[in-house]
Amino acid sequence: MKVEVSRRRFLQGSIALTIAGGYAMSPSEILASAKAKASESGQAGRKKIATLCEMCVNKCAAFAYVEDGVVTKLDPNPYFPKSRNMLCPRGNAGVQALYDPDRLKYPLIRDGEKGSGKFKRVSWDEAYKYIGDKLAQILDEEHDNRSTVAFCAGEGVAEHTFKNFFTGFGSSHFLNHASLCLATTVSGYALTIGGYGSADLVNADYVIMAGANRAEAIVTPDTMDFFKRTIGRGAKLITVDPRFTNTAAKSDKWIPLKVGTDLAFVLALTYVAINEEIYNKQFVATSFNNFEAYKNHILSSGYTPEWAQKITGIPAQDIYEVARTFMSHAPRAIYYQGRRTTWSKNDFQLRRAQALFSALGGGVDVKGGICFGKNLPLIGHDVPSPIYDNAKSRIDKNEAAVVGGSGSWVGFRNMILEGRNPYPIRALFNYKHNPMSNMPNSRKTAEFLKKLDLVVTIDTMPSDTVMLSDVILPECTYLERTDPVKSFGGIEPAIAQRNKVVEPLFETKAVIDIMRGLTKNISKQLFAVTKKYDTEVQDAIEKDGEESVYGDFDLTKAFYESQEELNHHAVANYPDAVQALEEKGVYYPDMDKYFKKLNVNNYEYYPESKKAYSVKNGKLATPSGKVECKIDSLVSKGIDAMPLWKDEYLKEIPDGKFNFITGRHAQFTQSGSSNNKLLLSLVPTNYAWINKRVATKRGIKFGDLIEVSSKVGKTTIRAYPTEKIGQDTLFFVHGFGNASSDLTLAHDNGGNDANILEDIIEPMHGATCLHETIVEIRKV
Amino acid sequence: MARFAMALDYKNCINCRACESACKQENGILLDKDHYRIWVGVKEIEGEFPNLSIASQAYYPSQCQHCDNAPCQQVCPTNATYYDQNGVVRINPEQCILCTYCINACPYDARYVDNRTITVDKCNFCADTRLANGETTTACQATCPTKVRIFGDLDDPNSEISQVLSKREYKQIKAGLGTKPKLFYLI
Amino acid sequence: MNEFSIKSLITFRKTPLNLLVAVIGATLLASFVAGAVYFFLHGHHAFNVTRQHPWGLLISMYVFFVVSSTGLCIISSIGHVFGIQEFQQIGKRAIAGAIITLLSGFAVISLEIGHPIRMIIYNVLTPGLTSAIWWMGTLYGVYMVFIMIEFFFLAVKVSHKWSKIFGIGGLLAGLAAHSNLGAVFGFLISRPSANGVFYPVYFILSAMITGCYLIYIFYGFRYRNEYPAHVIPMLKKLNKILGMLLGVLIFFEAWKIITALYGSMPERAETILHVIQSPTFIFGEVFLGMLIPFLIILLSNAEAIKPMVYASLTGMVGIFFMRYDLVHDTLIYPMDTLKRSDYQLPPGFIDYFPSLAEFAIGFGGIGIAIFLFYIAEKVFNLDDNGHY
Ligand SMILES: Nc1nc2c(c(=O)[nH]1)N[C@H]1C(S)=C(S)[C@@H](COP(=O)(O)OP(=O)(O)OC[C@H]3O[C@@H](n4cnc5c(=O)[nH]c(N)nc54)[C@H](O)[C@@H]3O)O[C@H]1N2
Ligand SMILES: Nc1nc2c(c(=O)[nH]1)N[C@H]1C(S)=C(S)[C@@H](COP(=O)(O)OP(=O)(O)OC[C@H]3O[C@@H](n4cnc5c(=O)[nH]c(N)nc54)[C@H](O)[C@@H]3O)O[C@H]1N2
Ligand code: SF4
Ligand code: SF4
Ligand code: SF4
Ligand code: SF4
Ligand code: SF4
Ligand SMILES: [Mo]
């Protein structure tokens, strides 16, 4: 007798029996509506559909299994070289995000004080009309200064779609995760070696991972390559982190250093390499610009390991050893770029110093080093980008030396709170982003959101930011939509596409459909305001007639076609791509020929000879075509031309207090997955890492509740006493302790770091500094 | 007809728990306490900061060992626990009386009570969800970022697992008990 | 058989002792019913058993009852099977007791086993012949049939011959069933502290001790400590037997502990070291269960009767702890000493404390036993009627 336990049963069993903020919805109702949608659209039976994961920023390829319209399982999709046939714990938990009973289901408009959490359900048209009227009123009052409306977005495949709306709208204010995440390392490497590149971990023989926790902060393909193909094949891995992370556990050496002192460490490594002349002389001779100046600076500043030992707490001997072994393995040696580099005020210089040290070994644009790889271009899609004469430039442009297209989020917010904005900022469109949790000092973010006349948030979950919005537009989850096809450059480039797996549940829509509906409703109305205040437009209308001029300002144009049509167009240059993308989710030229299954676990994407290790022919994408040691153009903006250590970087940690640091673990994505039932069954909450001896002295045991407080706020969290962290440091995983009571599982679960982090920014891009906060603790 | 087993390149394990997540989703495991077919054993680090012993922090991905000489099977009063034709130790929920004797008898803590079927459950190498559908890998193997697991047929000398086991050294857990476990930890 | 009616069923002499026993019996019986109802509403959530500690108080109580049953059967067989004169008188009362405690045990275990009906079906359809539980369960079934027939020939249709035949059958089945119950633990290769020959033998030994204690309690209650002449020699002989059994048990336990600690074999030594430091062992098992009765026997030169009735009460409490510890100590060592997540303490000895429902059902079983005894006393004449 064989009893096959059907998967269906699980769905009924495992979806939380909860009620989302006022809109009662039981699990069986969710599934019933999923099945009804399926029969409507003829989706009965079992299907396997290629998609891309969006549980985090990595976009791994997946196959979704659908049974009678219900997604039962996500499997890794082997075709994608970036994700190499894997799905991480969060990727596997995507089904729970789709069927989360708490998810947003209908458009909502605030119906009470801001922050009261009271909303009323409206139709999409009512929501659009509300937004249109509000915007028209604001723009009228602001004389068509489009920049009074700001736009912000989190990273995602469809961020681009939202950005098309921003472009058409004509504001100067776009803000995204860059200044909260990776701005400094991307520009640090780009300005120094011509690109952030990708680390060829498959072929590197020596890797320094400083403040990058690839075992837990998963970045593909690095995470897979690191552990299987570095130590697995005998490469050396050095981890530099004030905590003993899972990455450290997989390393040959772990170097704990004082928080925020990496720059001294890298400068000392550089000192050893230059002083002992063990760097790659040939590469330096051909590919360095201004090396002599850098050499003199390093040597004359006395950045010896003995000097660095005092600052970093790393024994000088270790610094000598690391520098020497690094150079002996060069050019197959990498100082890993890192990703979230919002640490401290010297972030930009630190990344420059890393890039320079890495380049001293010659590991740039070569196998086993930092590679730039190849790109598979897509055909662009024309979107109108009208010019509004009255739109003013960014308010935050002087908050830092170089404020790029993604702004200085914290700088921007603080200017408004401090009344330093030269003109009013009245509204915010927010796509797939949760600044309440992800920007330091959440009290200020709340104040900022409350100050605005209109906050429109497009999200899938009732996040803390959603709760402080005026209009909530529910997007469907990534499993319910086709998103823009995307090209992934690199050593093994590929194009990948997210295909819709099931029809959107409830009244949710894909962002492109939201944008289509919204622009249809408000485009003319907003143009009327422009016509009223914009003299250029008035002149043009006089000359060419209104219809013709409106054509340039027609916001709906960007969203005429369906996503599927846009995607077909984007890959029109590649024969068979459309079909491959639909069936396999992935395409690259000669995939049929190249793609091979080597064994149960391993696949080959490109033959060795076709991998794009070296593409630059000795000419890097910097102004001089060489590694830039000295960037004089920045000096006038107050940025040092060469990385140097300043005593002000040293911070005192008063006795009994702690330097707070933040970060990831493998089971959650920032704040975005905090309500995921499957993930919570793996790790129910976050814990504060506190040194065991310190905890014992303070009478704190495992699981005890402690209050962590700083100058700006406090939070409560359970303690995890451990020797994996030093006596003056406190850490907990980011993303927990959400305030939104509509997140049944995440509400008030664990500690919220956004509450206690001070909002300090660094001078280069105005990126935030998340590791500068000093905290105290108290047992509660 | 096969003799399925699993080799684990356990030193590659980064303790991400994707395997656990995949298993829950694949096999519809309830998200309740104690409900897991697969886990990663974590050995707490030894030493005092900053002098920690890296080697002392080890991760042991684990699940039912599909013992060739399974104590859980021997003690089952109704033969609800049985070896299927592929040597996979399985449970027939219709026959299980929930005496939980097998849970006590398993030296590996591989079994638990499933609140849904109200019988005992454990890893079955995805026999009903994947192998029955013609798949050749388990959910935990397929999803692993560092490809820790090698699932395959010991009776087939050409299978990857047979090859790996003939070439590499391995250890088995509590092998001294005579259970003949079929998880092989590659050294 | 006695003449009885509904009226006679609900009337008894309202002595303080009788009233006390009645109140205790009724309370326990009610708690059993309440526990059972709670269990039917909440399933296994009603119990504090876990993945790491899947057996708890109910298994202990089951063992407690069936040990009592076997013990009574063995002691009674001294008389009517082996023909020792003084012991013949206890036959009926002991066999009735054996049946009653067995039924109480079955009542308790039927709420612990997830699917008792399924058990009966598949026990027959797909017998697990390598399973000690299968043998134990099946043999207890046979045993029950034998002793019920035996009782029939003792108390209803008196036949010395048939009662002896079924008595022998019952004794053999009981011994086999009971040592198999020991083997349920002894066969656990996963649990070094339980694995081996100790438990099957220990179970028979402790069953005999339990039987003796119960005989003292039954007679003490029946005669209100005022014994007729024909009872005294029997109870004195029992003193000697019990003293010897306790001596052997103490000896046994001591060697078990010494061999477990010797050489510090991992798991086994740690477990036993932990066990012998626990109050349930020191006070429960050793003090109440063994030392008090043993010392009384020793100091009275095996002449004490009244004190032994009271000592038997502490003895039974001790026996309860022996059963509780037997289950708990077997499961106390974690099968995997690694953490399941970063955010927890490394697993240590596994905690278990019974839930209210488990207490209600487990001790409620005693209520069932008292109730059935009461009925039996009313319906049958359990005293010796001189037929031997
Ligand atoms: N599972 C999971 N994976 C993710 C994400 C996720 O949320 N969850 N998010 C994705 C995103 S958006 C990003 S940006 C990346 C982030 O990837 P990472 O940047 O690798 O991860 P973090 O955990 O933010 O921080 C890295 C480490 O820096 C250490 N650190 C703190 N202060 C210092 C210091 O002064 N010096 C040094 N050397 N180290 C220090 C912390 O202890 C932490 O271990 O992860 C991506 N991948
Ligand atoms: N304290 C602290 N702050 C940090 C960090 C830290 O480590 N500590 N890390 C920083 C880093 S590196 C980054 S990248 C940022 C990340 O900051 P965010 O980009 O804000 O990332 P998430 O927290 O994942 O929030 C994403 C939001 O998108 C929603 N969402 C998810 N899927 C969809 C979808 O398909 N459609 C729509 N419309 N919405 C969706 C989620 O519900 C959630 O509200 O945070 C930064 N802030
Ligand atoms: S790393 Fe994990 S969560 Fe991120 S895209 Fe890949 S599978 Fe999804
Ligand atoms: S998925 Fe692989 S790496 Fe992750 S915990 Fe499981 S075995 Fe370890
Ligand atoms: S590991 Fe445990 S459950 Fe699995 S076969 Fe062996 S004894 Fe049975
Ligand atoms: S619980 Fe079920 S599978 Fe386990 S021994 Fe009892 S009947 Fe067999
Ligand atoms: S083989 Fe299948 S059932 Fe077993 S642990 Fe892996 S995923 Fe779970
Ligand atoms: Mo990020």
CSV table of C-alpha atoms and ligand atoms in Angstrom, one decimal, chain A residues 53-60 83 86-92 218-220 669, ligand 3:
chain,number,residue,atom,x,y,z
A,53,CYS,CA,13.5,35.1,-8.0
A,54,GLU,CA,12.8,38.4,-6.4
A,55,MET,CA,13.1,37.6,-2.8
A,56,CYS,CA,16.2,39.7,-2.9
A,57,VAL,CA,18.3,41.7,-5.3
A,58,ASN,CA,20.2,38.7,-6.9
A,59,LYS,CA,17.6,37.6,-9.4
A,60,CYS,CA,18.3,33.9,-9.4
A,83,SER,CA,22.7,31.5,-10.1
A,86,MET,CA,20.6,27.2,-6.7
A,87,LEU,CA,17.9,28.8,-4.7
A,88,CYS,CA,18.7,30.1,-1.2
A,89,PRO,CA,16.4,29.7,1.7
A,90,ARG,CA,14.6,32.9,0.9
A,91,GLY,CA,14.2,31.8,-2.7
A,92,ASN,CA,12.6,28.6,-1.6
A,218,ILE,CA,24.1,35.9,-0.4
A,219,VAL,CA,25.3,37.3,-3.7
A,220,THR,CA,25.3,35.1,-6.7
A,669,THR,CA,16.2,39.9,3.2
D,3,SF4,S1,19.8,34.9,-3.5
D,3,SF4,FE1,18.0,33.8,-2.8
D,3,SF4,S2,16.5,35.4,-2.5
D,3,SF4,FE2,18.1,36.3,-3.7
D,3,SF4,S3,17.4,36.0,-5.8
D,3,SF4,FE3,18.7,34.3,-5.3
D,3,SF4,S4,17.3,32.7,-4.6
D,3,SF4,FE4,16.2,34.6,-4.5
